[in-house]
Amino acid sequence: MNKIAEERVHITANDTAHIDRSKQQKIAGISSVLGSTIEWYDFFLYGTMAAIIFPQLFFPQHDPYVATLLTFTTYAVGYVARPIGGILFGHLGDKIGRKISLVATLILMGAVTVLIGLLPGYEQIGFYAPILVTVLRFLQGIAIGGEWPGSVLISMEWGTNKNRGFMAALPQIGVPLGLILGTAITSLFINISGDSFQTWGWRVPFIFSIILVVIGLVIRFNLLETPSFQKALNEKELPKLPFVSVFKHYRKQVISGVFSNVSSDIAFGVFAFYTTTYGITFLGLDKSIFVNATLIGAVVAMFTIFTSGYLSDKISPKKILGFGNILLILWALPYFYLLNTKSTGLIFIAVIIAFFIHSIMWAPLAPVIASSFPAHLRFSGSAITFMFRGLIGGGLAPLISTFLLKKFDSGYAISGYIILAALVALFALRYVDIKYQKED
């Protein structure tokens, strides 16, 4: 271990020696939830705008189908970039520290999101507009590639053997909170700006991100490194390239982790984002119905994640995840049946139940993935697994859904896609080994 690392471990150990672990658990949990909320707010805000306005802003020369397809392609780019961010920040997190990586991801995400809000549209700069928005979306994906594993690990590794699953699930609450915040602010400015939403109203939620980033940085600068990371630095000669070691020694964990969790990301891509496009373009309904339904669904998900995370410690993360996939299979067809009624009340019921089911799977996903890897490779292993899962899951879900709807002219084709993903997840879950769930 080099001199700098030794000095940093010594300083960190002294700093944490007299700190009550239970108190630090609370700080880590709150910090991870708030930081994760900010990051996901930025990431999901793009998805919301991609569904309701970006086709007209950045791809106006194409017909509606092609414009929507191109918009969701830029949305998918964020998922393509995630594994790159996972490798980059995973290396940083396993070699230098969870805290440094988390601060870096927050700064990058905040800067990129503000720049999106300042971008000129196609009418102003022509084809440079879609190119620039794609580049910025790519950078968002790199940032989120390091955010998720960092926030999960710094919370989980401050936990104990009695509550590690719950602590790992806490940052997952940042997903519905970020979605709530992004959807609420979008809805607010749709109403405030009215006909001007397309000119300036859509920009404000992106620029607003700078305030959240400042708050997040204040919180994260007060974080301490976790006992697991300190122990790994003290006891192990860390590999020069952690991601290489992951692929060399933990391929099974990566593959089983990716496919056992892919259904949750596909479901989220459909429920949270594509449903709005489906409702507007296929059903001919007002976008506010789906924006508001998504908002309520995210509130329900927030409380469900708490419960599911708690049960993952009492029962088993794998069993809770499997149960959620079974519910997903059962709900995939009724979901589109209720949407097709065009009844506002039934649409709300469909979306709320969908978010409830997804959040059952979303909480145990974190301990299932993170506990599959030892501490000295946990950041890289978790990041690689989670990001490749997102790439083939949520990143492609809106694109595949758009294609299926065009091909079969029915939402039930998308139901079949969701069911197939859940069956794959149930099969892969049999090979998941979370032997590092109890340690430290």
PDB file of N, CA and C in Angstrom, residues 183-254:
ATOM      1  N   THR A 183     -40.956  15.076 -11.119  1.00  0.00           N
ATOM      2  CA  THR A 183     -42.305  15.115 -11.684  1.00  0.00           C
ATOM      3  C   THR A 183     -43.102  16.292 -11.131  1.00  0.00           C
ATOM      4  N   ALA A 184     -42.969  16.541  -9.811  1.00  0.00           N
ATOM      5  CA  ALA A 184     -43.712  17.641  -9.194  1.00  0.00           C
ATOM      6  C   ALA A 184     -43.282  18.995  -9.754  1.00  0.00           C
ATOM      7  N   ILE A 185     -41.977  19.189  -9.893  1.00  0.00           N
ATOM      8  CA  ILE A 185     -41.484  20.465 -10.419  1.00  0.00           C
ATOM      9  C   ILE A 185     -41.856  20.617 -11.895  1.00  0.00           C
ATOM     10  N   THR A 186     -41.800  19.512 -12.645  1.00  0.00           N
ATOM     11  CA  THR A 186     -42.227  19.566 -14.049  1.00  0.00           C
ATOM     12  C   THR A 186     -43.697  19.930 -14.150  1.00  0.00           C
ATOM     13  N   SER A 187     -44.527  19.268 -13.343  1.00  0.00           N
ATOM     14  CA  SER A 187     -45.965  19.564 -13.341  1.00  0.00           C
ATOM     15  C   SER A 187     -46.227  21.010 -12.953  1.00  0.00           C
ATOM     16  N   LEU A 188     -45.478  21.505 -11.966  1.00  0.00           N
ATOM     17  CA  LEU A 188     -45.642  22.888 -11.508  1.00  0.00           C
ATOM     18  C   LEU A 188     -45.368  23.871 -12.641  1.00  0.00           C
ATOM     19  N   PHE A 189     -44.283  23.659 -13.377  1.00  0.00           N
ATOM     20  CA  PHE A 189     -43.915  24.608 -14.426  1.00  0.00           C
ATOM     21  C   PHE A 189     -44.716  24.410 -15.709  1.00  0.00           C
ATOM     22  N   ILE A 190     -45.323  23.238 -15.871  1.00  0.00           N
ATOM     23  CA  ILE A 190     -46.289  23.080 -16.962  1.00  0.00           C
ATOM     24  C   ILE A 190     -47.463  24.016 -16.726  1.00  0.00           C
ATOM     25  N   ASN A 191     -47.898  24.090 -15.457  1.00  0.00           N
ATOM     26  CA  ASN A 191     -49.036  24.956 -15.107  1.00  0.00           C
ATOM     27  C   ASN A 191     -48.655  26.429 -15.080  1.00  0.00           C
ATOM     28  N   ILE A 192     -47.454  26.725 -14.552  1.00  0.00           N
ATOM     29  CA  ILE A 192     -47.029  28.124 -14.432  1.00  0.00           C
ATOM     30  C   ILE A 192     -46.740  28.747 -15.794  1.00  0.00           C
ATOM     31  N   SER A 193     -45.996  28.016 -16.614  1.00  0.00           N
ATOM     32  CA  SER A 193     -45.557  28.592 -17.892  1.00  0.00           C
ATOM     33  C   SER A 193     -46.598  28.487 -18.992  1.00  0.00           C
ATOM     34  N   GLY A 194     -47.524  27.538 -18.879  1.00  0.00           N
ATOM     35  CA  GLY A 194     -48.575  27.409 -19.878  1.00  0.00           C
ATOM     36  C   GLY A 194     -48.016  27.164 -21.274  1.00  0.00           C
ATOM     37  N   ASP A 195     -48.397  28.033 -22.222  1.00  0.00           N
ATOM     38  CA  ASP A 195     -47.930  27.893 -23.598  1.00  0.00           C
ATOM     39  C   ASP A 195     -46.431  28.157 -23.735  1.00  0.00           C
ATOM     40  N   SER A 196     -45.818  28.756 -22.714  1.00  0.00           N
ATOM     41  CA  SER A 196     -44.388  29.057 -22.764  1.00  0.00           C
ATOM     42  C   SER A 196     -43.528  27.906 -22.248  1.00  0.00           C
ATOM     43  N   PHE A 197     -44.170  26.789 -21.912  1.00  0.00           N
ATOM     44  CA  PHE A 197     -43.408  25.654 -21.386  1.00  0.00           C
ATOM     45  C   PHE A 197     -42.357  25.194 -22.381  1.00  0.00           C
ATOM     46  N   GLN A 198     -42.669  25.227 -23.658  1.00  0.00           N
ATOM     47  CA  GLN A 198     -41.738  24.758 -24.668  1.00  0.00           C
ATOM     48  C   GLN A 198     -40.575  25.718 -24.889  1.00  0.00           C
ATOM     49  N   THR A 199     -40.734  26.979 -24.496  1.00  0.00           N
ATOM     50  CA  THR A 199     -39.650  27.947 -24.693  1.00  0.00           C
ATOM     51  C   THR A 199     -38.765  28.087 -23.465  1.00  0.00           C
ATOM     52  N   TRP A 200     -39.376  28.257 -22.272  1.00  0.00           N
ATOM     53  CA  TRP A 200     -38.554  28.429 -21.080  1.00  0.00           C
ATOM     54  C   TRP A 200     -38.989  27.577 -19.883  1.00  0.00           C
ATOM     55  N   GLY A 201     -40.237  27.179 -19.842  1.00  0.00           N
ATOM     56  CA  GLY A 201     -40.734  26.454 -18.670  1.00  0.00           C
ATOM     57  C   GLY A 201     -40.009  25.157 -18.401  1.00  0.00           C
ATOM     58  N   TRP A 202     -39.639  24.424 -19.467  1.00  0.00           N
ATOM     59  CA  TRP A 202     -38.972  23.137 -19.295  1.00  0.00           C
ATOM     60  C   TRP A 202     -37.549  23.287 -18.772  1.00  0.00           C
ATOM     61  N   ARG A 203     -36.966  24.473 -18.950  1.00  0.00           N
ATOM     62  CA  ARG A 203     -35.566  24.681 -18.569  1.00  0.00           C
ATOM     63  C   ARG A 203     -35.377  24.836 -17.054  1.00  0.00           C
ATOM     64  N   VAL A 204     -36.348  25.396 -16.392  1.00  0.00           N
ATOM     65  CA  VAL A 204     -36.202  25.730 -14.967  1.00  0.00           C
ATOM     66  C   VAL A 204     -35.910  24.500 -14.107  1.00  0.00           C
ATOM     67  N   PRO A 205     -36.633  23.367 -14.284  1.00  0.00           N
ATOM     68  CA  PRO A 205     -36.319  22.187 -13.455  1.00  0.00           C
ATOM     69  C   PRO A 205     -34.875  21.722 -13.588  1.00  0.00           C
ATOM     70  N   PHE A 206     -34.276  21.878 -14.772  1.00  0.00           N
ATOM     71  CA  PHE A 206     -32.883  21.488 -14.957  1.00  0.00           C
ATOM     72  C   PHE A 206     -31.934  22.452 -14.234  1.00  0.00           C
ATOM     73  N   ILE A 207     -32.175  23.729 -14.397  1.00  0.00           N
ATOM     74  CA  ILE A 207     -31.313  24.738 -13.764  1.00  0.00           C
ATOM     75  C   ILE A 207     -31.443  24.694 -12.243  1.00  0.00           C
ATOM     76  N   PHE A 208     -32.633  24.332 -11.763  1.00  0.00           N
ATOM     77  CA  PHE A 208     -32.889  24.217 -10.322  1.00  0.00           C
ATOM     78  C   PHE A 208     -31.948  23.223  -9.657  1.00  0.00           C
ATOM     79  N   SER A 209     -31.396  22.325 -10.459  1.00  0.00           N
ATOM     80  CA  SER A 209     -30.516  21.278  -9.936  1.00  0.00           C
ATOM     81  C   SER A 209     -29.314  21.841  -9.195  1.00  0.00           C
ATOM     82  N   ILE A 210     -28.854  23.036  -9.562  1.00  0.00           N
ATOM     83  CA  ILE A 210     -27.655  23.593  -8.934  1.00  0.00           C
ATOM     84  C   ILE A 210     -27.858  23.802  -7.438  1.00  0.00           C
ATOM     85  N   ILE A 211     -29.080  24.146  -7.040  1.00  0.00           N
ATOM     86  CA  ILE A 211     -29.380  24.331  -5.613  1.00  0.00           C
ATOM     87  C   ILE A 211     -29.273  22.995  -4.880  1.00  0.00           C
ATOM     88  N   LEU A 212     -29.821  21.954  -5.487  1.00  0.00           N
ATOM     89  CA  LEU A 212     -29.773  20.633  -4.875  1.00  0.00           C
ATOM     90  C   LEU A 212     -28.343  20.120  -4.755  1.00  0.00           C
ATOM     91  N   VAL A 213     -27.527  20.416  -5.766  1.00  0.00           N
ATOM     92  CA  VAL A 213     -26.128  19.952  -5.753  1.00  0.00           C
ATOM     93  C   VAL A 213     -25.360  20.584  -4.600  1.00  0.00           C
ATOM     94  N   VAL A 214     -25.568  21.860  -4.354  1.00  0.00           N
ATOM     95  CA  VAL A 214     -24.888  22.540  -3.250  1.00  0.00           C
ATOM     96  C   VAL A 214     -25.261  21.890  -1.920  1.00  0.00           C
ATOM     97  N   ILE A 215     -26.554  21.601  -1.746  1.00  0.00           N
ATOM     98  CA  ILE A 215     -27.009  20.935  -0.516  1.00  0.00           C
ATOM     99  C   ILE A 215     -26.356  19.562  -0.386  1.00  0.00           C
ATOM    100  N   GLY A 216     -26.339  18.827  -1.493  1.00  0.00           N
ATOM    101  CA  GLY A 216     -25.757  17.492  -1.466  1.00  0.00           C
ATOM    102  C   GLY A 216     -24.278  17.490  -1.151  1.00  0.00           C
ATOM    103  N   LEU A 217     -23.549  18.465  -1.680  1.00  0.00           N
ATOM    104  CA  LEU A 217     -22.112  18.532  -1.422  1.00  0.00           C
ATOM    105  C   LEU A 217     -21.823  18.829   0.044  1.00  0.00           C
ATOM    106  N   VAL A 218     -22.604  19.703   0.643  1.00  0.00           N
ATOM    107  CA  VAL A 218     -22.431  20.003   2.071  1.00  0.00           C
ATOM    108  C   VAL A 218     -22.587  18.725   2.899  1.00  0.00           C
ATOM    109  N   ILE A 219     -23.587  17.918   2.539  1.00  0.00           N
ATOM    110  CA  ILE A 219     -23.840  16.670   3.264  1.00  0.00           C
ATOM    111  C   ILE A 219     -22.703  15.677   3.060  1.00  0.00           C
ATOM    112  N   ARG A 220     -22.278  15.524   1.822  1.00  0.00           N
ATOM    113  CA  ARG A 220     -21.292  14.494   1.516  1.00  0.00           C
ATOM    114  C   ARG A 220     -19.901  14.831   2.003  1.00  0.00           C
ATOM    115  N   PHE A 221     -19.581  16.089   2.139  1.00  0.00           N
ATOM    116  CA  PHE A 221     -18.271  16.446   2.675  1.00  0.00           C
ATOM    117  C   PHE A 221     -18.162  16.079   4.159  1.00  0.00           C
ATOM    118  N   ASN A 222     -19.304  15.835   4.812  1.00  0.00           N
ATOM    119  CA  ASN A 222     -19.304  15.444   6.218  1.00  0.00           C
ATOM    120  C   ASN A 222     -19.352  13.928   6.420  1.00  0.00           C
ATOM    121  N   LEU A 223     -19.343  13.171   5.320  1.00  0.00           N
ATOM    122  CA  LEU A 223     -19.353  11.718   5.427  1.00  0.00           C
ATOM    123  C   LEU A 223     -17.986  11.189   5.847  1.00  0.00           C
ATOM    124  N   LEU A 224     -17.984  10.059   6.524  1.00  0.00           N
ATOM    125  CA  LEU A 224     -16.752   9.351   6.859  1.00  0.00           C
ATOM    126  C   LEU A 224     -16.676   8.073   6.042  1.00  0.00           C
ATOM    127  N   GLU A 225     -15.466   7.606   5.785  1.00  0.00           N
ATOM    128  CA  GLU A 225     -15.315   6.343   5.098  1.00  0.00           C
ATOM    129  C   GLU A 225     -15.828   5.198   5.970  1.00  0.00           C
ATOM    130  N   THR A 226     -16.243   4.106   5.328  1.00  0.00           N
ATOM    131  CA  THR A 226     -16.870   3.012   6.056  1.00  0.00           C
ATOM    132  C   THR A 226     -15.827   2.088   6.693  1.00  0.00           C
ATOM    133  N   PRO A 227     -16.199   1.371   7.768  1.00  0.00           N
ATOM    134  CA  PRO A 227     -15.289   0.404   8.386  1.00  0.00           C
ATOM    135  C   PRO A 227     -14.837  -0.676   7.404  1.00  0.00           C
ATOM    136  N   SER A 228     -15.732  -1.110   6.508  1.00  0.00           N
ATOM    137  CA  SER A 228     -15.368  -2.147   5.536  1.00  0.00           C
ATOM    138  C   SER A 228     -14.255  -1.686   4.623  1.00  0.00           C
ATOM    139  N   PHE A 229     -14.336  -0.435   4.171  1.00  0.00           N
ATOM    140  CA  PHE A 229     -13.312   0.081   3.273  1.00  0.00           C
ATOM    141  C   PHE A 229     -11.992   0.255   4.018  1.00  0.00           C
ATOM    142  N   GLN A 230     -12.041   0.745   5.263  1.00  0.00           N
ATOM    143  CA  GLN A 230     -10.827   0.894   6.067  1.00  0.00           C
ATOM    144  C   GLN A 230     -10.156  -0.464   6.277  1.00  0.00           C
ATOM    145  N   LYS A 231     -10.987  -1.480   6.566  1.00  0.00           N
ATOM    146  CA  LYS A 231     -10.462  -2.821   6.814  1.00  0.00           C
ATOM    147  C   LYS A 231      -9.817  -3.386   5.551  1.00  0.00           C
ATOM    148  N   ALA A 232     -10.455  -3.162   4.404  1.00  0.00           N
ATOM    149  CA  ALA A 232      -9.905  -3.648   3.139  1.00  0.00           C
ATOM    150  C   ALA A 232      -8.562  -2.992   2.830  1.00  0.00           C
ATOM    151  N   LEU A 233      -8.436  -1.711   3.119  1.00  0.00           N
ATOM    152  CA  LEU A 233      -7.178  -1.007   2.883  1.00  0.00           C
ATOM    153  C   LEU A 233      -6.082  -1.498   3.812  1.00  0.00           C
ATOM    154  N   ASN A 234      -6.446  -1.795   5.041  1.00  0.00           N
ATOM    155  CA  ASN A 234      -5.465  -2.225   6.031  1.00  0.00           C
ATOM    156  C   ASN A 234      -4.981  -3.663   5.802  1.00  0.00           C
ATOM    157  N   GLU A 235      -5.892  -4.528   5.358  1.00  0.00           N
ATOM    158  CA  GLU A 235      -5.588  -5.950   5.335  1.00  0.00           C
ATOM    159  C   GLU A 235      -5.243  -6.508   3.963  1.00  0.00           C
ATOM    160  N   LYS A 236      -5.622  -5.797   2.885  1.00  0.00           N
ATOM    161  CA  LYS A 236      -5.427  -6.354   1.562  1.00  0.00           C
ATOM    162  C   LYS A 236      -4.559  -5.452   0.695  1.00  0.00           C
ATOM    163  N   GLU A 237      -3.796  -6.084  -0.179  1.00  0.00           N
ATOM    164  CA  GLU A 237      -3.087  -5.345  -1.214  1.00  0.00           C
ATOM    165  C   GLU A 237      -4.077  -5.182  -2.368  1.00  0.00           C
ATOM    166  N   LEU A 238      -4.614  -3.991  -2.499  1.00  0.00           N
ATOM    167  CA  LEU A 238      -5.689  -3.777  -3.464  1.00  0.00           C
ATOM    168  C   LEU A 238      -5.186  -3.964  -4.892  1.00  0.00           C
ATOM    169  N   PRO A 239      -5.995  -4.575  -5.760  1.00  0.00           N
ATOM    170  CA  PRO A 239      -5.590  -4.784  -7.149  1.00  0.00           C
ATOM    171  C   PRO A 239      -5.431  -3.458  -7.873  1.00  0.00           C
ATOM    172  N   LYS A 240      -4.534  -3.445  -8.852  1.00  0.00           N
ATOM    173  CA  LYS A 240      -4.307  -2.213  -9.603  1.00  0.00           C
ATOM    174  C   LYS A 240      -5.538  -1.825 -10.415  1.00  0.00           C
ATOM    175  N   LEU A 241      -6.228  -2.824 -10.950  1.00  0.00           N
ATOM    176  CA  LEU A 241      -7.432  -2.582 -11.751  1.00  0.00           C
ATOM    177  C   LEU A 241      -8.571  -3.440 -11.181  1.00  0.00           C
ATOM    178  N   PRO A 242      -9.357  -2.883 -10.250  1.00  0.00           N
ATOM    179  CA  PRO A 242     -10.413  -3.672  -9.600  1.00  0.00           C
ATOM    180  C   PRO A 242     -11.402  -4.304 -10.576  1.00  0.00           C
ATOM    181  N   PHE A 243     -11.778  -3.572 -11.633  1.00  0.00           N
ATOM    182  CA  PHE A 243     -12.779  -4.119 -12.554  1.00  0.00           C
ATOM    183  C   PHE A 243     -12.255  -5.354 -13.283  1.00  0.00           C
ATOM    184  N   VAL A 244     -10.940  -5.420 -13.527  1.00  0.00           N
ATOM    185  CA  VAL A 244     -10.346  -6.599 -14.148  1.00  0.00           C
ATOM    186  C   VAL A 244     -10.460  -7.794 -13.199  1.00  0.00           C
ATOM    187  N   SER A 245     -10.204  -7.552 -11.924  1.00  0.00           N
ATOM    188  CA  SER A 245     -10.319  -8.624 -10.922  1.00  0.00           C
ATOM    189  C   SER A 245     -11.747  -9.122 -10.802  1.00  0.00           C
ATOM    190  N   VAL A 246     -12.707  -8.204 -10.925  1.00  0.00           N
ATOM    191  CA  VAL A 246     -14.113  -8.599 -10.863  1.00  0.00           C
ATOM    192  C   VAL A 246     -14.447  -9.549 -12.011  1.00  0.00           C
ATOM    193  N   PHE A 247     -14.078  -9.179 -13.235  1.00  0.00           N
ATOM    194  CA  PHE A 247     -14.377 -10.021 -14.392  1.00  0.00           C
ATOM    195  C   PHE A 247     -13.593 -11.333 -14.358  1.00  0.00           C
ATOM    196  N   LYS A 248     -12.438 -11.315 -13.721  1.00  0.00           N
ATOM    197  CA  LYS A 248     -11.595 -12.507 -13.676  1.00  0.00           C
ATOM    198  C   LYS A 248     -12.084 -13.510 -12.642  1.00  0.00           C
ATOM    199  N   HIS A 249     -12.486 -13.016 -11.465  1.00  0.00           N
ATOM    200  CA  HIS A 249     -12.801 -13.912 -10.351  1.00  0.00           C
ATOM    201  C   HIS A 249     -14.283 -13.968  -9.979  1.00  0.00           C
ATOM    202  N   TYR A 250     -15.092 -13.031 -10.453  1.00  0.00           N
ATOM    203  CA  TYR A 250     -16.487 -12.954 -10.018  1.00  0.00           C
ATOM    204  C   TYR A 250     -17.450 -12.829 -11.203  1.00  0.00           C
ATOM    205  N   ARG A 251     -17.146 -13.533 -12.286  1.00  0.00           N
ATOM    206  CA  ARG A 251     -18.015 -13.487 -13.477  1.00  0.00           C
ATOM    207  C   ARG A 251     -19.413 -14.024 -13.168  1.00  0.00           C
ATOM    208  N   LYS A 252     -19.477 -15.117 -12.410  1.00  0.00           N
ATOM    209  CA  LYS A 252     -20.774 -15.713 -12.085  1.00  0.00           C
ATOM    210  C   LYS A 252     -21.644 -14.711 -11.323  1.00  0.00           C
ATOM    211  N   GLN A 253     -21.032 -14.011 -10.364  1.00  0.00           N
ATOM    212  CA  GLN A 253     -21.793 -13.035  -9.581  1.00  0.00           C
ATOM    213  C   GLN A 253     -22.319 -11.895 -10.458  1.00  0.00           C
ATOM    214  N   VAL A 254     -21.497 -11.467 -11.404  1.00  0.00           N
ATOM    215  CA  VAL A 254     -21.922 -10.390 -12.301  1.00  0.00           C
ATOM    216  C   VAL A 254     -23.079 -10.847 -13.183  1.00  0.00           C
TER     217      VAL A 254
END
